[in-house]
mmCIF file of C-alpha atoms in Angstrom:
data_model
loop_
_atom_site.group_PDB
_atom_site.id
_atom_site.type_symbol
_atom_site.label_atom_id
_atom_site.label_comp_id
_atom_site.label_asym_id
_atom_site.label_seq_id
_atom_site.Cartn_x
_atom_site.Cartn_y
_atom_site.Cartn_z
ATOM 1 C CA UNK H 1137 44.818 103.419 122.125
ATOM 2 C CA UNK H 1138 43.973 106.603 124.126
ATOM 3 C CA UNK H 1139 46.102 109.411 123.531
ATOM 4 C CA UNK H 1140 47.254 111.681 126.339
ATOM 5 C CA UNK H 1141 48.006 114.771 124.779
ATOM 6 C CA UNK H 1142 46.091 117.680 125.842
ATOM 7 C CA UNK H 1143 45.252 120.545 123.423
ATOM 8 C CA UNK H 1144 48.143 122.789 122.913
ATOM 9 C CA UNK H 1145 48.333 125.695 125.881
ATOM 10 C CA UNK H 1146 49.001 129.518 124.699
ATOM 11 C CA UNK H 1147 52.125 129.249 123.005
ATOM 12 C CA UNK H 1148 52.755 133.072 122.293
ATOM 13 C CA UNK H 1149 55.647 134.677 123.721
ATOM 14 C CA UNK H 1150 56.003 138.286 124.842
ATOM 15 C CA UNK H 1151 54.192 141.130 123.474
ATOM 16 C CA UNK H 1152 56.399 144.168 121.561
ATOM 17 C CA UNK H 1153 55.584 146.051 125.183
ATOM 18 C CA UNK H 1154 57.204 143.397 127.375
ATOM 19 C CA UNK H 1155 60.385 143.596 125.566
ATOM 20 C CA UNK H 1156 60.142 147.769 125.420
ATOM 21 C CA UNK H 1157 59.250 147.779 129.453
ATOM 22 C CA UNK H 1158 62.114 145.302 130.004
ATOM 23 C CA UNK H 1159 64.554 147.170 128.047
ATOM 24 C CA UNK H 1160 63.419 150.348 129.557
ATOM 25 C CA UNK H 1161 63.754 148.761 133.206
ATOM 26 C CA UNK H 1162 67.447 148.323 132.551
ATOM 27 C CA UNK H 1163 68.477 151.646 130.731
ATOM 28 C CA UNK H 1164 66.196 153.595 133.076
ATOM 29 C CA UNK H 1165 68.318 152.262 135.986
ATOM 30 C CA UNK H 1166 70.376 155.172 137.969
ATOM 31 C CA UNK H 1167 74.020 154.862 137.953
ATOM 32 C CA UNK H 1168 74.413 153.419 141.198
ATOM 33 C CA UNK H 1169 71.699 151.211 140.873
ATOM 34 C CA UNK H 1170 71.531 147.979 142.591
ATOM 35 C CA UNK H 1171 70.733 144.598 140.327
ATOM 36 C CA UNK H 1172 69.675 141.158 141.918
ATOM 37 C CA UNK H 1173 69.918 138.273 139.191
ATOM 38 C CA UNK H 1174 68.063 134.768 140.664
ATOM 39 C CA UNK H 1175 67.737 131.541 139.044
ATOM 40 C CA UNK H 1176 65.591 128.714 140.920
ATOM 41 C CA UNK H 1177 67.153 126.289 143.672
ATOM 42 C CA UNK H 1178 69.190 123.515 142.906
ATOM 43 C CA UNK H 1179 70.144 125.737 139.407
ATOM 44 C CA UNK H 1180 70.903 123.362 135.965
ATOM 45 C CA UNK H 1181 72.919 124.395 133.212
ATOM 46 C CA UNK H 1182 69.756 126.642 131.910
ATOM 47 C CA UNK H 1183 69.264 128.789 135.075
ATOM 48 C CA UNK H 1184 73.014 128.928 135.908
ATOM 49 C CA UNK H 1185 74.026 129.340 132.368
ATOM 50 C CA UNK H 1186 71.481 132.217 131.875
ATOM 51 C CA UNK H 1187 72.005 134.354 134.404
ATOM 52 C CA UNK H 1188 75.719 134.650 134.599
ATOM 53 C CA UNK H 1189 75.516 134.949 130.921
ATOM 54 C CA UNK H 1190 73.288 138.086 131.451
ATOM 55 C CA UNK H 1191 74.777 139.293 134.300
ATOM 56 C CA UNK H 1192 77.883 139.441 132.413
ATOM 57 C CA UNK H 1193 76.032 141.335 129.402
ATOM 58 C CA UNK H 1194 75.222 143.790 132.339
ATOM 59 C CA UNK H 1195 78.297 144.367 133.546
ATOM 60 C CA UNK H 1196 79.510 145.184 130.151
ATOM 61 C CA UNK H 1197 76.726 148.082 130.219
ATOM 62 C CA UNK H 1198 78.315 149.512 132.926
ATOM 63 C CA UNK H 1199 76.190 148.798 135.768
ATOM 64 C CA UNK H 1200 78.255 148.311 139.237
ATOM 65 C CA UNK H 1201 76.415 146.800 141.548
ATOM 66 C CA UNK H 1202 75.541 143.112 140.044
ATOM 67 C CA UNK H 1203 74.565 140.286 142.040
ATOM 68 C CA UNK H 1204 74.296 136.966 140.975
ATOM 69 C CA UNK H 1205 72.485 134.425 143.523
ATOM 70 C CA UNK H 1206 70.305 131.166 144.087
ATOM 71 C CA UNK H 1207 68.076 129.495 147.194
ATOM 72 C CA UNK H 1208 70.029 127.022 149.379
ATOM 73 C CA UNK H 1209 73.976 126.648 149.856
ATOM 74 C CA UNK H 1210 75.976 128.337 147.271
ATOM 75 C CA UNK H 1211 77.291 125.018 146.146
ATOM 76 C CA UNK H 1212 78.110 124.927 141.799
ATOM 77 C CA UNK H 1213 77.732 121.712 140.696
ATOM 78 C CA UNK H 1214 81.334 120.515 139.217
ATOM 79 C CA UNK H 1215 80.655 120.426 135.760
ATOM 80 C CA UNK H 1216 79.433 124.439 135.790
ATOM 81 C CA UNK H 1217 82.994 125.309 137.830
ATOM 82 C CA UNK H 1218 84.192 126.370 134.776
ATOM 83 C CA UNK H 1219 81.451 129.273 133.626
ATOM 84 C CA UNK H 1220 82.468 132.764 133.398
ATOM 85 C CA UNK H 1221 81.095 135.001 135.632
ATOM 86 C CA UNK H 1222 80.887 133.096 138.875
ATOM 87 C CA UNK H 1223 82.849 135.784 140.366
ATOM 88 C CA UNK H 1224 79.395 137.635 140.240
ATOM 89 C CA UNK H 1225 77.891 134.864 142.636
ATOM 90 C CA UNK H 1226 77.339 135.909 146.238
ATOM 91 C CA UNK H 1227 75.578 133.686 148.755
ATOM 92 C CA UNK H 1228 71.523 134.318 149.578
ATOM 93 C CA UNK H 1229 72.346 135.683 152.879
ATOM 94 C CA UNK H 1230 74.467 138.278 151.234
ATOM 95 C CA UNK H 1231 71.939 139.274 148.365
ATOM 96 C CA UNK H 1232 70.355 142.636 148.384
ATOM 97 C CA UNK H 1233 67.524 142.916 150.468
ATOM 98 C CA UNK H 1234 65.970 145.746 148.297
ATOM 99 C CA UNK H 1235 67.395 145.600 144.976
ATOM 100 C CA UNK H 1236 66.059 148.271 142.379
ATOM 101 C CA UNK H 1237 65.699 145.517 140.236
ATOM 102 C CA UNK H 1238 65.394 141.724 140.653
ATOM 103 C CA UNK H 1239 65.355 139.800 136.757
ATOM 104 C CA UNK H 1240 64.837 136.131 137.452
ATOM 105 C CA UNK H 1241 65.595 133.043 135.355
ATOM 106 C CA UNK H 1242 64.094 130.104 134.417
ATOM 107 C CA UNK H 1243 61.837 129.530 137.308
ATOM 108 C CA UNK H 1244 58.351 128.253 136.555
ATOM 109 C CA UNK H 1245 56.810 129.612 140.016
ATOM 110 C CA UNK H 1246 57.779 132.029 142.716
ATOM 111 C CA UNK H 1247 57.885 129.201 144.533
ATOM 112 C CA UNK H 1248 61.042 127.923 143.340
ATOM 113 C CA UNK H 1249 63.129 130.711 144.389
ATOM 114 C CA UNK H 1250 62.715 129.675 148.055
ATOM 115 C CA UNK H 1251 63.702 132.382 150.556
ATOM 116 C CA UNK H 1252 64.760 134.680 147.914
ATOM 117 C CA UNK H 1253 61.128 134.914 147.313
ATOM 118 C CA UNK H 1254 60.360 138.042 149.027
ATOM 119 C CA UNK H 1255 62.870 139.891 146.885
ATOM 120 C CA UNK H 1256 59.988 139.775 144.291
ATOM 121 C CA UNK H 1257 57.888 142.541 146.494
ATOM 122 C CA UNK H 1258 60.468 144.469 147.612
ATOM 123 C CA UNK H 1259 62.198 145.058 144.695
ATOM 124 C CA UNK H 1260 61.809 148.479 142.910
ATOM 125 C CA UNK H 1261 61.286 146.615 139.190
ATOM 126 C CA UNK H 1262 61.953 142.925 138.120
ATOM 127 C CA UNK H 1263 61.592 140.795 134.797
ATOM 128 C CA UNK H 1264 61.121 137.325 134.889
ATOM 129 C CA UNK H 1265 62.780 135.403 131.835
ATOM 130 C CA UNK H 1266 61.583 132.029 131.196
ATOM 131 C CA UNK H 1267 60.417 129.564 128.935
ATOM 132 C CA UNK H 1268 58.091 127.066 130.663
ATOM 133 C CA UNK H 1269 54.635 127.073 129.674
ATOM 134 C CA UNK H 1270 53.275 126.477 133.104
ATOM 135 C CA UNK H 1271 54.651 130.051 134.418
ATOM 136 C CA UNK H 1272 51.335 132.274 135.717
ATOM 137 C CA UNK H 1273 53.658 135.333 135.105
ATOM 138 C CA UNK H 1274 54.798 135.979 138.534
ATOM 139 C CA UNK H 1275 57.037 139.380 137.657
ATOM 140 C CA UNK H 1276 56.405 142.621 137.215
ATOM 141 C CA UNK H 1277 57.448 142.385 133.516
ATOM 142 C CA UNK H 1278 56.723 139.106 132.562
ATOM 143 C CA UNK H 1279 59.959 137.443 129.378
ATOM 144 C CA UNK H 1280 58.145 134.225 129.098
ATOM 145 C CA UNK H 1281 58.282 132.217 125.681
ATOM 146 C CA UNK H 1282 57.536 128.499 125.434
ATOM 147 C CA UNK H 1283 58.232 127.823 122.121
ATOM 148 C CA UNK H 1284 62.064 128.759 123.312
ATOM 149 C CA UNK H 1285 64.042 126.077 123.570
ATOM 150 C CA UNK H 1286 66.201 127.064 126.686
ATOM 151 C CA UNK H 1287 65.793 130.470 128.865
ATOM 152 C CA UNK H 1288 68.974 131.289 127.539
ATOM 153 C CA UNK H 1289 67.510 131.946 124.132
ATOM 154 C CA UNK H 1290 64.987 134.753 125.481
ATOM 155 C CA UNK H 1291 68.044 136.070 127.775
ATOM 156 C CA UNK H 1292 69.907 136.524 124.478
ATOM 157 C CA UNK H 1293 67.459 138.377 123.102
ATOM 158 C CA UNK H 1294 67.177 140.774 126.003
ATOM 159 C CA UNK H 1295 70.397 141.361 125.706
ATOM 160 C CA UNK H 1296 70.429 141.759 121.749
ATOM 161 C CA UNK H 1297 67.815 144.702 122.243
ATOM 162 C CA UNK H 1298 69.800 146.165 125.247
ATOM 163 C CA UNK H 1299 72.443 146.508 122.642
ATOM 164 C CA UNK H 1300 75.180 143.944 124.471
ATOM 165 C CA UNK H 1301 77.204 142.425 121.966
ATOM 166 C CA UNK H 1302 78.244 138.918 121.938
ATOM 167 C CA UNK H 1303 82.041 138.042 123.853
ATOM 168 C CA UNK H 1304 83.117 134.662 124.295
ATOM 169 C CA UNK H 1305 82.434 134.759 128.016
ATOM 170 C CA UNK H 1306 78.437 135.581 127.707
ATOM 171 C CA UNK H 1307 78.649 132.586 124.846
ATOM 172 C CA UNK H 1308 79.926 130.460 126.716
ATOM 173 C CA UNK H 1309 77.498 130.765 129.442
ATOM 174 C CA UNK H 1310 74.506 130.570 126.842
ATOM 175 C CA UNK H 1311 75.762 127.714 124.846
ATOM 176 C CA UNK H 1312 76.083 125.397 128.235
ATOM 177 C CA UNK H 1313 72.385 126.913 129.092
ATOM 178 C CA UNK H 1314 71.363 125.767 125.539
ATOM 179 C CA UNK H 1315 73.377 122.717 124.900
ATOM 180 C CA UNK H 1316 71.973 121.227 128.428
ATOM 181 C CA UNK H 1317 68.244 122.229 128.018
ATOM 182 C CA UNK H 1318 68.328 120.336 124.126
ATOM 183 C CA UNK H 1319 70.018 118.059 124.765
ATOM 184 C CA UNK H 1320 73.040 118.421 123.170
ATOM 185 C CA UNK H 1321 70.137 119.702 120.183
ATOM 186 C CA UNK H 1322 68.845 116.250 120.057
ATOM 187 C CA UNK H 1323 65.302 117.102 121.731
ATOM 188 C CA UNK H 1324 62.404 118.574 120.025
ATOM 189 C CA UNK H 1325 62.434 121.972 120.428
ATOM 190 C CA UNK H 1326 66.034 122.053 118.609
ATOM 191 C CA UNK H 1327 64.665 124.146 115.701
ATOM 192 C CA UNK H 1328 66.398 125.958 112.456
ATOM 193 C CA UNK H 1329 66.293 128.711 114.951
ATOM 194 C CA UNK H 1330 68.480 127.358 118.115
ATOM 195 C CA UNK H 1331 71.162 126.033 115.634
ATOM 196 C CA UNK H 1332 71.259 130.109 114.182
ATOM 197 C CA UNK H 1333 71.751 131.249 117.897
ATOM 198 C CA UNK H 1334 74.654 128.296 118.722
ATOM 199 C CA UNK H 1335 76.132 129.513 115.495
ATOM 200 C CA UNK H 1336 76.206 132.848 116.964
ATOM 201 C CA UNK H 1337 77.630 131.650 120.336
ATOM 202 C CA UNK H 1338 80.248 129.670 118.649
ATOM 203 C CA UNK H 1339 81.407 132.809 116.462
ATOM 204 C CA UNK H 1340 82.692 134.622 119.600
ATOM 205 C CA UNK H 1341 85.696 131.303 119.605
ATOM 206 C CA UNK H 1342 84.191 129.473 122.095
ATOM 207 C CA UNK H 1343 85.030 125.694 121.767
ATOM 208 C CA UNK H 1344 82.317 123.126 121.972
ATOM 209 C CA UNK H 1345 84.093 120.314 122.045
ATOM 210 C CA UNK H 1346 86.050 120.959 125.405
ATOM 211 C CA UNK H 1347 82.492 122.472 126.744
ATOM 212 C CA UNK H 1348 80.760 119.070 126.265
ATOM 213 C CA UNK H 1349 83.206 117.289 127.838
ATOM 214 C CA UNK H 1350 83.480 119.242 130.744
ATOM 215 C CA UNK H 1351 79.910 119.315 130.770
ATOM 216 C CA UNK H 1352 78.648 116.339 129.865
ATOM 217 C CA UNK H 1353 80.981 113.749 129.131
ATOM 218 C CA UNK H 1354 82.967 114.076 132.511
ATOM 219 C CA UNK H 1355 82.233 112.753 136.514
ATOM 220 C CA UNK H 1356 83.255 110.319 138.917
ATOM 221 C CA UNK H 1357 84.122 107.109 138.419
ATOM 222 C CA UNK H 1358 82.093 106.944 141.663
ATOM 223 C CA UNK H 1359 79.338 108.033 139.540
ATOM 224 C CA UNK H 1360 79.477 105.103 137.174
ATOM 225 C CA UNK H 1361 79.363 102.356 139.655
ATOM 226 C CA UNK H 1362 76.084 104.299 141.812
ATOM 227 C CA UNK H 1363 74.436 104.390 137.913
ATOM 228 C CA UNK H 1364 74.727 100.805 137.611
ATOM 229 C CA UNK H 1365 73.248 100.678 141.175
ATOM 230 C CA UNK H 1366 69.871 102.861 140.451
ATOM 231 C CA UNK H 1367 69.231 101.391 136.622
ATOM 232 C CA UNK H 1368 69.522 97.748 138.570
ATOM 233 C CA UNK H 1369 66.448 98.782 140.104
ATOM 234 C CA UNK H 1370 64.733 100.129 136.813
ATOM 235 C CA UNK H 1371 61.194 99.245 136.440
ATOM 236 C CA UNK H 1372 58.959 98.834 132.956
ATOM 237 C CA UNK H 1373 55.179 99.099 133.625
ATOM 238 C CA UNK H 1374 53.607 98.316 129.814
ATOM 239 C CA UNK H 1375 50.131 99.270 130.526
ATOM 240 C CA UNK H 1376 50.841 102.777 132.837
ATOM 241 C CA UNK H 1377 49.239 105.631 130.971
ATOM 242 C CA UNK H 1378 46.982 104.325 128.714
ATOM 243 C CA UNK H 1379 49.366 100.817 127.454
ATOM 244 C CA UNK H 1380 51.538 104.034 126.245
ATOM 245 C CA UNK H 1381 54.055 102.419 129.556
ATOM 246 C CA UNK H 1382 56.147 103.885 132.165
ATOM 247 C CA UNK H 1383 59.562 103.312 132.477
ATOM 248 C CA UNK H 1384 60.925 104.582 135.764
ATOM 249 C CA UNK H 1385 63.745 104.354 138.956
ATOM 250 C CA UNK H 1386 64.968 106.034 142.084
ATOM 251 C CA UNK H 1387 68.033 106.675 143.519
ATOM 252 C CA UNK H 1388 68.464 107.405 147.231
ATOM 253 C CA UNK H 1389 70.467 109.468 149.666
ATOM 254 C CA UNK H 1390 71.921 105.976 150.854
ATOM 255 C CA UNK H 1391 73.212 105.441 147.278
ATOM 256 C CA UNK H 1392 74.703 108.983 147.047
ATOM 257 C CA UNK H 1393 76.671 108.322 150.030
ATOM 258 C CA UNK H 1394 77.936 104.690 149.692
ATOM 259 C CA UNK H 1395 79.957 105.922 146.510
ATOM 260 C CA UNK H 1396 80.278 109.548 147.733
ATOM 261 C CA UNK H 1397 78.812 111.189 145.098
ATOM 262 C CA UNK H 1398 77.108 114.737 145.264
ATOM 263 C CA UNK H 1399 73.056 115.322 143.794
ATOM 264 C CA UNK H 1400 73.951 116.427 140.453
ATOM 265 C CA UNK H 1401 75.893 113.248 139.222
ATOM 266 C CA UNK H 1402 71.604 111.800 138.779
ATOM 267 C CA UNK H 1403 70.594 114.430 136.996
ATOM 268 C CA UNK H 1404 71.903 112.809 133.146
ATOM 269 C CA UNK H 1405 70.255 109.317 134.171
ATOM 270 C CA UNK H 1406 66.711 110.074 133.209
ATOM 271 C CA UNK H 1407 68.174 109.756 129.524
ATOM 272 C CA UNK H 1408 69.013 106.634 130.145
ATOM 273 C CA UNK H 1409 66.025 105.396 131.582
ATOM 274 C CA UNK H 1410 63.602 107.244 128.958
ATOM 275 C CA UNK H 1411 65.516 105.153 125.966
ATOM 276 C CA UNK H 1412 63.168 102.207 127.277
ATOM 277 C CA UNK H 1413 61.334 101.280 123.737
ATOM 278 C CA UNK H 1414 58.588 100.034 125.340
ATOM 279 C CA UNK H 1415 57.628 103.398 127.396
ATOM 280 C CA UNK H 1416 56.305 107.112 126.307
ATOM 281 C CA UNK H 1417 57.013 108.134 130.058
ATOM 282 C CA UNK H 1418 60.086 107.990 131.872
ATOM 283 C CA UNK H 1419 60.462 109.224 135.515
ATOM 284 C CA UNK H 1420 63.723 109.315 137.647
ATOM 285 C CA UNK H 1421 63.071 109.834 141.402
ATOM 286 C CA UNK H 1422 65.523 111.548 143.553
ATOM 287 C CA UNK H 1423 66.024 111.716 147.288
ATOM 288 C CA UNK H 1424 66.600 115.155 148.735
ATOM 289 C CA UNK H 1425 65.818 114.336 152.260
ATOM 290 C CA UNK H 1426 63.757 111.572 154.249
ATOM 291 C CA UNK H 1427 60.191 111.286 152.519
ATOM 292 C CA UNK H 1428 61.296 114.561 149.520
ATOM 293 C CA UNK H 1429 61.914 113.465 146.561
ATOM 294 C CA UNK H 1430 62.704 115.276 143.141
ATOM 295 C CA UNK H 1431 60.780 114.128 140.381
ATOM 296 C CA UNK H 1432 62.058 114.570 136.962
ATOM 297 C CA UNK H 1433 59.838 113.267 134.171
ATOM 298 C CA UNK H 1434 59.890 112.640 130.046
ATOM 299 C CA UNK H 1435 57.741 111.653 127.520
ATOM 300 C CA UNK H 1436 58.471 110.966 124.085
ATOM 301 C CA UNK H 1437 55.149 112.766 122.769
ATOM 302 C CA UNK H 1438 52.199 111.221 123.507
ATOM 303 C CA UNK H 1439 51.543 112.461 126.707
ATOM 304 C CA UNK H 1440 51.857 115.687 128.426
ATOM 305 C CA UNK H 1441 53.864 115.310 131.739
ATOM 306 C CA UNK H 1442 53.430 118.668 132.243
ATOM 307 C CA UNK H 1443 50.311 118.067 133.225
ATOM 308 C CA UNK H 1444 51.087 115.793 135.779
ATOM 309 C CA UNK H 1445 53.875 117.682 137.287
ATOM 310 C CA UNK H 1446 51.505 120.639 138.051
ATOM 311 C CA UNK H 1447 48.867 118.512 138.970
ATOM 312 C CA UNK H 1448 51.709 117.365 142.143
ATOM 313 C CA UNK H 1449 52.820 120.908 142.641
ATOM 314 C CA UNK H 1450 55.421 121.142 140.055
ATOM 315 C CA UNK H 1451 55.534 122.186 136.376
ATOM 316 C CA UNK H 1452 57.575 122.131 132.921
ATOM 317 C CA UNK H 1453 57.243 121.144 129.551
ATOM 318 C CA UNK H 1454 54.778 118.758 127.805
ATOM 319 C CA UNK H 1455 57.507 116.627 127.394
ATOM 320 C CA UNK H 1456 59.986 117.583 130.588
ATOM 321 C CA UNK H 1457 58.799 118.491 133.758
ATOM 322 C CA UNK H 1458 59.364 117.424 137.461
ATOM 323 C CA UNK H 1459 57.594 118.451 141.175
ATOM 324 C CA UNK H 1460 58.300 117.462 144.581
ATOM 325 C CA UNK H 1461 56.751 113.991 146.049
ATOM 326 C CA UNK H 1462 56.480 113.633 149.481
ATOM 327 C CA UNK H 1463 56.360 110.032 151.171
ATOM 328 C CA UNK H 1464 57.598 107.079 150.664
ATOM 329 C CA UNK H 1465 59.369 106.016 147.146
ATOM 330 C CA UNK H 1466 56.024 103.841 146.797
ATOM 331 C CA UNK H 1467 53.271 106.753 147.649
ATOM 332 C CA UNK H 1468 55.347 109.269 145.300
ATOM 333 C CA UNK H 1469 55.214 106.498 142.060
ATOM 334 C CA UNK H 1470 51.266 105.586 143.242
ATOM 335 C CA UNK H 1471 50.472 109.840 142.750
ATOM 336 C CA UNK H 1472 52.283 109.826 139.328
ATOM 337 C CA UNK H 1473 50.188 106.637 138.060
ATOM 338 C CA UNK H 1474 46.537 107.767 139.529
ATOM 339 C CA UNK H 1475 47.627 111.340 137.384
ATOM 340 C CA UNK H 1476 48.471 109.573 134.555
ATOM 341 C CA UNK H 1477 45.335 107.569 134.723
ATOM 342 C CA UNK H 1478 43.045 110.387 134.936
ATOM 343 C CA UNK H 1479 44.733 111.975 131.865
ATOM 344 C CA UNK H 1480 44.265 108.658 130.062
ATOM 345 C CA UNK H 1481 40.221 108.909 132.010
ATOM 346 C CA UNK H 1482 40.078 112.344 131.089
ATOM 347 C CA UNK H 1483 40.055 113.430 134.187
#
């Protein structure tokens, strides 16, 4: 059987003299100074996490003039109504136009800050923290390790050498950015590591247990009957990349309205479609408007979908990653098989 895995990409994180230039950015700031925190659109418990968790460590510094913002409608998905800090939020209208420095989160391109984009020029300095492997480095100070497990971990290093102590407000923040991107540490980037830093977290008093259900363990009941709905249609293709099999299903905006359920109740049901024994890759498709769909994808080692995400405009991990498809529900699963057969190729 073929395997799909391509060599390992660069795996180093930043250099001594990206930390130094991003800790100088920040204490080199006038008192006045105005800071512009982004994540990317449509912000998880990583990007959302992360920032206000930083912002927060910022504030505590003493800086005045914080905002906190995203691309598209300042909308926080219910489970993340709960975070400190989202006092800090502003709409993208209101950001700073010209902020003397812009410190991004978790984006893997420009691209996916949407109109916030420009920022990126016009602003005096800005960092870019992040930990997916596909990231060309789009900042002027470039915070990008992919052998972290969430972006929260390099945030919480930045803030350790900006000399920001712990409080149970940044924790919180950092343990729902870590908790969601592991997992609840189940995936495989939960190393010795991650454990030392939720240890850390959970020292400032914070409690996980009433996190993870607020987090994880609670939505809808609407949400339960559209889940049965969208794993009906579930579909197992055996011999999809390589024999290693694709297990995958959509969910449209018809289904979000006949139970009246917002976007983010889909985004836990790719875990429940990449349990599928007889599949390495599992994909869960997502309406956003007629003929856009958001593509999240898994793989349980063997193959990269990282690889495939970028090769449709997207990006990620080797084994998490997602893009925009365009077209129907059929010409959006055709593009992800003909990648995954040129990987298998060698294409």
């Amino acid at each position: 059987m073929t395997t799909l895995v391509e060599p390992a990409a660069d795996t180093s994180g930043p250099s001594v003299a990206d930390w130094e230039a991003a800790v100088a950015a920040v204490h080199g700031l006038p008192p006045e100074a105005s800071v512009l925190l982004v994540c990317h659109v449509n912000p998880d418990g990583d990007a959302l996490g992360s920032m206000l968790g930083f912002t927060l460590g910022l504030r505590r510094l003493g800086l005045p003039r914080l905002q906190a913002t995203f691309p598209g409608p300042l909308e926080v998905p219910p489970p993340f109504r709960g975070l400190p800090g989202l006092d800090l939020l502003v709409p993208e209208a209101d950001a700073d136009p010209d902020p003397d420095l812009l410190v991004c989160f978790d984006a893997a391109s420009a691209s996916r800050l949407g109109g916030l984009v420009d920022r990126l020029d016009r602003a005096g300095a800005s960092i870019v923290l992040d930990h997916h492997a596909s990231n060309p480095g789009f900042g002027g100070i470039n915070l990008i390790d992919p052998t972290a497990a969430a972006t929260s971990v390099v945030a919480e290093q930045l803030l350790t050498r900006l000399g920001v102590p712990l409080d149970a407000e940044i924790a919180e923040c950092l343990y729902v950015a870590l908790a969601t991107d592991t997992g609840s540490f189940r995936f495989d980037m939960t190393t010795p590591a991650v454990h030392e830093m939720a240890a850390r977290l959970l020292a400032t008093g914070i409690s996980p247990g009433e996190i993870s259900r607020r987090i994880f363990d609670t939505r809808p009941f609407g949400a339960i009957r559209l889940y049965g709905d969208v794993l009906q249609r579930a579909q197992l293709e055996p011999d999809v990349a390589g024999g290693l099999g694709l297990a995958w299903t959509y969910a449209t905006l018809d289904d979000l309205t006949r139970y009246e359920q917002k976007p983010y109740v889909l985004e836990a049901l790719i875990d429940s479609v990449r349990i599928a024994a007889e599949a390495d890759v599992s994909c869960l498709v997502k309406q956003v408007r007629p003929h856009e769909w958001a593509v999240s994808m898994r793989s349980k080692g063997a193959v990269d979908v990282s690889l495939v995400a970028v090769a449709l405009g997207g990006g990620g991990h080797r084994l998490a990653a997602g893009f925009t498809g365009r077209g129907t529900i059929d010409e959006v699963m055709a593009a992800i098989r003909a990648e995954l057969a040129g990987l298998d190729s060698g294409g």
